[in-house]
mmCIF file of C-alpha atoms in Angstrom:
data_model
loop_
_atom_site.group_PDB
_atom_site.id
_atom_site.type_symbol
_atom_site.label_atom_id
_atom_site.label_comp_id
_atom_site.label_asym_id
_atom_site.label_seq_id
_atom_site.Cartn_x
_atom_site.Cartn_y
_atom_site.Cartn_z
ATOM 1 C CA MET A 54 309.496 224.581 126.713
ATOM 2 C CA ALA A 55 306.642 223.244 127.059
ATOM 3 C CA GLY A 56 307.187 220.890 124.199
ATOM 4 C CA LEU A 57 310.405 220.083 125.187
ATOM 5 C CA ALA A 58 309.101 218.739 128.696
ATOM 6 C CA ALA A 59 306.616 216.584 126.570
ATOM 7 C CA SER A 60 308.940 214.400 125.482
ATOM 8 C CA GLY A 61 310.255 211.690 127.812
ATOM 9 C CA SER A 62 313.332 211.479 125.932
ATOM 10 C CA ASN A 63 315.264 214.170 127.821
ATOM 11 C CA PRO A 64 316.977 214.063 130.587
ATOM 12 C CA ASP A 65 315.261 216.791 131.950
ATOM 13 C CA VAL A 66 311.575 214.284 132.288
ATOM 14 C CA GLU A 67 313.493 211.019 132.999
ATOM 15 C CA LEU A 68 315.658 213.132 135.969
ATOM 16 C CA LEU A 69 312.111 214.153 137.185
ATOM 17 C CA TYR A 70 310.679 210.895 137.520
ATOM 18 C CA ASP A 71 313.635 209.397 138.917
ATOM 19 C CA ILE A 72 313.953 211.700 141.761
ATOM 20 C CA ASN A 73 309.857 211.842 142.114
ATOM 21 C CA GLY A 74 309.740 207.734 141.976
ATOM 22 C CA LEU A 75 311.444 208.090 145.293
ATOM 23 C CA ALA A 76 308.044 209.264 146.751
ATOM 24 C CA LYS A 77 306.255 206.708 145.345
ATOM 25 C CA GLU A 78 308.527 204.038 147.367
ATOM 26 C CA ALA A 79 308.787 206.556 150.880
ATOM 27 C CA PRO A 80 306.339 205.844 153.398
ATOM 28 C CA ARG A 81 303.366 207.974 154.180
ATOM 29 C CA TRP A 82 304.507 209.451 156.563
ATOM 30 C CA PHE A 83 307.818 210.537 155.281
ATOM 31 C CA ASP A 84 306.050 212.072 152.057
ATOM 32 C CA ARG A 85 303.600 214.300 154.194
ATOM 33 C CA ALA A 86 306.775 215.255 155.494
ATOM 34 C CA MET A 87 308.271 216.336 152.685
ATOM 35 C CA GLU A 88 304.990 218.128 152.118
ATOM 36 C CA TYR A 89 305.083 219.915 154.298
ATOM 37 C CA VAL A 90 309.157 220.541 154.414
ATOM 38 C CA GLY A 91 309.106 221.837 150.644
ATOM 39 C CA GLU A 92 306.024 224.031 150.790
ATOM 40 C CA TYR A 93 306.861 225.654 154.093
ATOM 41 C CA GLY A 94 308.964 224.279 156.508
ATOM 42 C CA LEU A 95 312.255 225.252 154.260
ATOM 43 C CA LEU A 96 311.472 228.741 153.928
ATOM 44 C CA LEU A 97 310.369 229.191 157.393
ATOM 45 C CA GLY A 98 313.528 227.598 158.000
ATOM 46 C CA LEU A 99 315.762 230.261 156.293
ATOM 47 C CA VAL A 100 313.681 233.543 157.605
ATOM 48 C CA LEU A 101 315.113 231.953 161.006
ATOM 49 C CA LEU A 102 318.180 231.444 160.127
ATOM 50 C CA VAL A 103 318.417 235.390 159.021
ATOM 51 C CA VAL A 104 316.136 236.385 162.511
ATOM 52 C CA TRP A 105 319.159 234.406 163.859
ATOM 53 C CA CYS A 106 322.384 235.514 162.200
ATOM 54 C CA TRP A 107 320.825 239.488 163.149
ATOM 55 C CA TRP A 108 320.563 238.674 166.156
ATOM 56 C CA SER A 109 324.094 237.214 166.717
ATOM 57 C CA VAL A 110 325.364 240.364 164.528
ATOM 58 C CA ARG A 111 323.563 242.549 166.978
ATOM 59 C CA ARG A 112 325.126 241.225 170.312
ATOM 60 C CA GLN A 113 328.742 241.350 168.929
ATOM 61 C CA GLY A 114 328.495 244.835 168.224
ATOM 62 C CA GLU A 115 331.187 244.700 165.329
ATOM 63 C CA GLN A 116 331.714 247.992 164.037
ATOM 64 C CA ASP A 117 330.409 247.190 160.639
ATOM 65 C CA ALA A 118 327.467 246.307 162.127
ATOM 66 C CA ALA A 119 325.484 248.812 160.172
ATOM 67 C CA SER A 120 326.711 246.948 156.721
ATOM 68 C CA SER A 121 325.726 243.752 158.263
ATOM 69 C CA VAL A 122 322.634 243.942 159.089
ATOM 70 C CA ALA A 123 321.871 246.348 155.758
ATOM 71 C CA ALA A 124 322.742 243.002 154.111
ATOM 72 C CA LEU A 125 320.405 241.048 156.257
ATOM 73 C CA VAL A 126 318.030 243.141 155.233
ATOM 74 C CA TRP A 127 318.748 242.912 151.866
ATOM 75 C CA ALA A 128 318.066 239.089 151.721
ATOM 76 C CA PRO A 129 314.582 239.495 152.291
ATOM 77 C CA LEU A 130 313.793 242.178 149.613
ATOM 78 C CA ALA A 131 316.552 240.302 146.791
ATOM 79 C CA ALA A 132 313.762 237.292 147.546
ATOM 80 C CA ALA A 133 310.405 239.425 147.289
ATOM 81 C CA ILE A 134 311.954 241.124 143.720
ATOM 82 C CA ALA A 135 313.001 237.992 142.778
ATOM 83 C CA VAL A 136 309.830 236.519 142.541
ATOM 84 C CA LEU A 137 308.471 240.142 141.051
ATOM 85 C CA VAL A 138 310.768 239.869 138.180
ATOM 86 C CA ASN A 139 309.398 235.853 137.639
ATOM 87 C CA VAL A 140 306.030 237.331 137.288
ATOM 88 C CA PRO A 141 306.754 237.784 133.079
ATOM 89 C CA ILE A 142 309.216 235.506 133.036
ATOM 90 C CA ARG A 143 306.447 232.987 133.805
ATOM 91 C CA GLY A 144 303.784 234.456 131.774
ATOM 92 C CA PHE A 145 306.540 234.497 128.839
ATOM 93 C CA VAL A 146 307.156 231.044 129.144
ATOM 94 C CA GLU A 147 303.758 229.551 130.317
ATOM 95 C CA ARG A 148 305.282 226.224 130.450
ATOM 96 C CA PRO A 149 302.791 223.696 132.491
ATOM 97 C CA ARG A 150 303.537 221.289 135.489
ATOM 98 C CA PRO A 151 304.924 218.523 135.625
ATOM 99 C CA PHE A 152 301.574 216.493 136.154
ATOM 100 C CA ASN A 153 299.700 218.021 133.586
ATOM 101 C CA ASP A 154 301.868 216.730 130.339
ATOM 102 C CA HIS A 155 302.789 213.330 132.563
ATOM 103 C CA GLN A 156 301.507 210.776 134.095
ATOM 104 C CA GLY A 157 302.420 208.516 136.890
ATOM 105 C CA LEU A 158 303.998 211.194 139.001
ATOM 106 C CA GLU A 159 303.213 211.279 142.631
ATOM 107 C CA VAL A 160 302.097 214.996 142.976
ATOM 108 C CA LEU A 161 302.241 215.591 147.426
ATOM 109 C CA VAL A 162 300.356 218.778 146.747
ATOM 110 C CA THR A 163 297.327 219.630 145.032
ATOM 111 C CA GLY A 164 295.718 222.575 143.623
ATOM 112 C CA LYS A 165 298.772 224.383 141.523
ATOM 113 C CA THR A 166 297.146 225.541 138.674
ATOM 114 C CA ASP A 167 299.840 228.245 138.048
ATOM 115 C CA TYR A 168 302.690 227.961 135.829
ATOM 116 C CA SER A 169 306.308 226.376 135.985
ATOM 117 C CA PHE A 170 308.636 227.938 135.044
ATOM 118 C CA VAL A 171 310.607 229.307 137.322
ATOM 119 C CA SER A 172 309.646 227.655 140.269
ATOM 120 C CA ASP A 173 309.216 230.662 142.997
ATOM 121 C CA HIS A 174 309.862 228.344 145.819
ATOM 122 C CA ALA A 175 313.470 227.962 144.561
ATOM 123 C CA THR A 176 314.058 231.373 143.451
ATOM 124 C CA ILE A 177 312.951 232.676 146.917
ATOM 125 C CA ALA A 178 315.511 230.220 149.021
ATOM 126 C CA MET A 179 318.445 230.637 146.690
ATOM 127 C CA ALA A 180 317.714 234.830 146.751
ATOM 128 C CA LEU A 181 317.904 233.920 150.597
ATOM 129 C CA GLY A 182 320.826 232.154 151.079
ATOM 130 C CA VAL A 183 322.499 234.007 149.154
ATOM 131 C CA GLY A 184 321.642 237.226 150.108
ATOM 132 C CA LEU A 185 322.928 235.643 153.384
ATOM 133 C CA PHE A 186 325.907 234.879 152.230
ATOM 134 C CA VAL A 187 326.562 238.612 151.639
ATOM 135 C CA ALA A 188 326.111 239.455 154.827
ATOM 136 C CA ASN A 189 328.020 236.584 156.596
ATOM 137 C CA ARG A 190 329.950 233.256 155.302
ATOM 138 C CA LYS A 191 329.226 230.608 157.486
ATOM 139 C CA PHE A 192 325.795 231.367 157.893
ATOM 140 C CA GLY A 193 324.848 231.804 154.137
ATOM 141 C CA LEU A 194 326.649 228.494 153.266
ATOM 142 C CA ILE A 195 324.127 226.924 155.673
ATOM 143 C CA GLY A 196 321.138 229.075 154.010
ATOM 144 C CA ILE A 197 321.910 227.411 150.181
ATOM 145 C CA GLY A 198 322.414 224.207 151.554
ATOM 146 C CA LEU A 199 318.989 224.887 152.675
ATOM 147 C CA ALA A 200 318.105 226.443 149.397
ATOM 148 C CA LEU A 201 319.517 223.456 147.614
ATOM 149 C CA LEU A 202 317.215 220.580 149.146
ATOM 150 C CA GLU A 203 314.214 223.110 149.036
ATOM 151 C CA GLY A 204 314.709 222.320 145.135
ATOM 152 C CA PHE A 205 315.111 218.956 145.568
ATOM 153 C CA CYS A 206 311.847 218.681 147.534
ATOM 154 C CA ARG A 207 309.547 220.910 144.956
ATOM 155 C CA ILE A 208 310.547 218.291 142.663
ATOM 156 C CA TYR A 209 310.198 214.931 144.906
ATOM 157 C CA MET A 210 307.009 216.311 145.655
ATOM 158 C CA GLY A 211 306.328 216.633 141.316
ATOM 159 C CA VAL A 212 305.164 220.175 140.844
ATOM 160 C CA HIS A 213 308.315 221.068 139.077
ATOM 161 C CA TYR A 214 311.086 220.217 136.579
ATOM 162 C CA PRO A 215 314.334 220.295 137.501
ATOM 163 C CA THR A 216 315.061 222.660 135.211
ATOM 164 C CA ASP A 217 312.251 225.037 136.703
ATOM 165 C CA VAL A 218 314.214 224.458 139.871
ATOM 166 C CA VAL A 219 317.656 225.286 138.024
ATOM 167 C CA GLY A 220 315.687 227.958 136.688
ATOM 168 C CA GLY A 221 314.976 229.048 140.011
ATOM 169 C CA PHE A 222 318.296 228.977 141.362
ATOM 170 C CA ALA A 223 319.718 230.823 138.277
ATOM 171 C CA LEU A 224 317.300 233.709 138.808
ATOM 172 C CA GLY A 225 317.485 233.774 143.260
ATOM 173 C CA THR A 226 321.361 234.364 143.035
ATOM 174 C CA ALA A 227 321.217 236.949 139.812
ATOM 175 C CA VAL A 228 319.212 239.087 142.194
ATOM 176 C CA ALA A 229 320.717 238.906 144.758
ATOM 177 C CA LEU A 230 324.503 239.693 143.819
ATOM 178 C CA LEU A 231 323.989 241.977 140.760
ATOM 179 C CA LEU A 232 321.879 244.267 142.512
ATOM 180 C CA SER A 233 323.547 244.047 146.007
ATOM 181 C CA PRO A 234 326.405 246.978 145.794
ATOM 182 C CA LEU A 235 322.928 249.138 144.601
ATOM 183 C CA ALA A 236 321.275 247.870 148.086
ATOM 184 C CA MET A 237 324.351 248.195 150.201
ATOM 185 C CA ALA A 238 324.856 251.604 148.793
ATOM 186 C CA MET A 239 320.861 252.478 149.845
ATOM 187 C CA LEU A 240 320.606 251.186 152.554
ATOM 188 C CA THR A 241 323.993 251.118 155.013
ATOM 189 C CA PRO A 242 323.714 254.619 155.259
ATOM 190 C CA LEU A 243 320.056 254.260 156.504
ATOM 191 C CA MET A 244 321.154 251.442 158.825
ATOM 192 C CA SER A 245 323.741 253.841 159.952
ATOM 193 C CA ALA A 246 321.170 256.249 160.841
ATOM 194 C CA ILE A 247 319.519 253.700 162.831
ATOM 195 C CA GLU A 248 322.608 252.675 164.941
ATOM 196 C CA ARG A 249 322.719 256.233 165.841
ATOM 197 C CA SER A 250 319.488 256.629 166.941
ATOM 198 C CA PRO A 251 318.537 256.486 170.788
ATOM 199 C CA ARG A 252 315.572 253.902 170.213
ATOM 200 C CA GLY A 253 316.412 252.450 167.349
ATOM 201 C CA GLY A 254 320.015 251.597 167.742
ATOM 202 C CA ARG A 255 319.238 248.528 169.630
ATOM 203 C CA LEU A 256 318.350 247.247 166.764
ATOM 204 C CA ILE A 257 321.728 247.322 165.131
ATOM 205 C CA ARG A 258 323.842 246.789 167.951
ATOM 206 C CA ALA A 259 322.645 245.463 171.757
ATOM 207 C CA ARG A 260 322.969 247.845 174.494
ATOM 208 C CA GLY A 261 326.948 248.120 175.661
ATOM 209 C CA ARG A 262 328.006 246.641 173.570
ATOM 210 C CA SER A 263 329.685 249.915 171.206
ATOM 211 C CA GLY A 264 329.171 253.434 171.311
ATOM 212 C CA VAL A 265 327.730 255.367 168.134
ATOM 213 C CA ASP A 266 330.329 255.140 165.577
ATOM 214 C CA GLY A 267 332.508 252.528 167.205
ATOM 215 C CA GLN A 268 333.763 255.691 170.078
ATOM 216 C CA GLU A 269 333.086 252.872 173.090
ATOM 217 C CA ALA A 270 335.798 250.350 171.373
ATOM 218 C CA LEU A 271 338.583 252.951 171.174
ATOM 219 C CA ILE A 272 337.250 254.396 174.534
ATOM 220 C CA PRO A 273 339.139 251.495 177.055
ATOM 221 C CA GLY A 274 342.165 251.892 175.178
ATOM 222 C CA ALA A 275 342.339 255.788 175.685
ATOM 223 C CA ARG A 276 341.341 255.312 179.324
ATOM 224 C CA LYS A 277 344.332 253.510 180.136
ATOM 225 C CA GLU A 278 346.698 255.343 178.224
ATOM 226 C CA SER A 279 345.451 258.483 179.912
ATOM 227 C CA ALA A 280 346.270 256.501 182.969
ATOM 228 C CA GLY A 281 349.538 255.457 182.344
ATOM 229 C CA ALA A 282 350.161 259.739 181.717
ATOM 230 C CA GLU A 283 349.100 260.086 185.201
ATOM 231 C CA GLU A 284 350.710 257.625 186.771
ATOM 232 C CA ARG A 285 353.996 258.714 184.883
ATOM 233 C CA ASP A 286 352.783 262.218 186.409
ATOM 234 C CA LEU A 287 352.695 261.348 189.575
ATOM 235 C CA ALA A 288 356.406 259.068 189.229
ATOM 236 C CA ALA A 289 358.174 262.663 188.658
#
């Protein structure tokens, strides 16, 4: 793959120059902003999005809150597992960073000495986005959008080929989806146990939203039914 990337006639390199060329024409302040966003900002935004989704699920207090929170817990775990899976992949492919093989790139982040394929940032971002989609489609679509933007930023910054980013997207998606059934089977009972605990239950549901195992959701109807029975008895 490194040999393929060394050739300037393949679409991977051409797209790299096209996207990275935007950095040369952009103002310096914009490049600085893209550097921060692509290196830290979007990943931080995805983490905050997961926290926001958890807070929303917790406040709503739905009966399946335990499974929803389990899916949210799986999102960062999927990202961590995907990065670990990427370690042997990088060592096997050994693809140099694009700026090591190609001249004239506008490199916004220096000090990158590791291999290029696949992109850790793209892997983490997409694993978080897809994992979030498993828990909540609305938040998940936003997360996937941020992950796509993360991939664009890595190419814009001159630190990854487009195929590095696509490979990261594929790896993050595969780990988040393929291991999701196993992860949910393990995490959902754990979240349910936490939900039933006196203190830990607040991590799953806000206070007063529902009782253990959704019992409170049934109580209002039961009260109305018993109240109606009392009224019929008095009328009799």
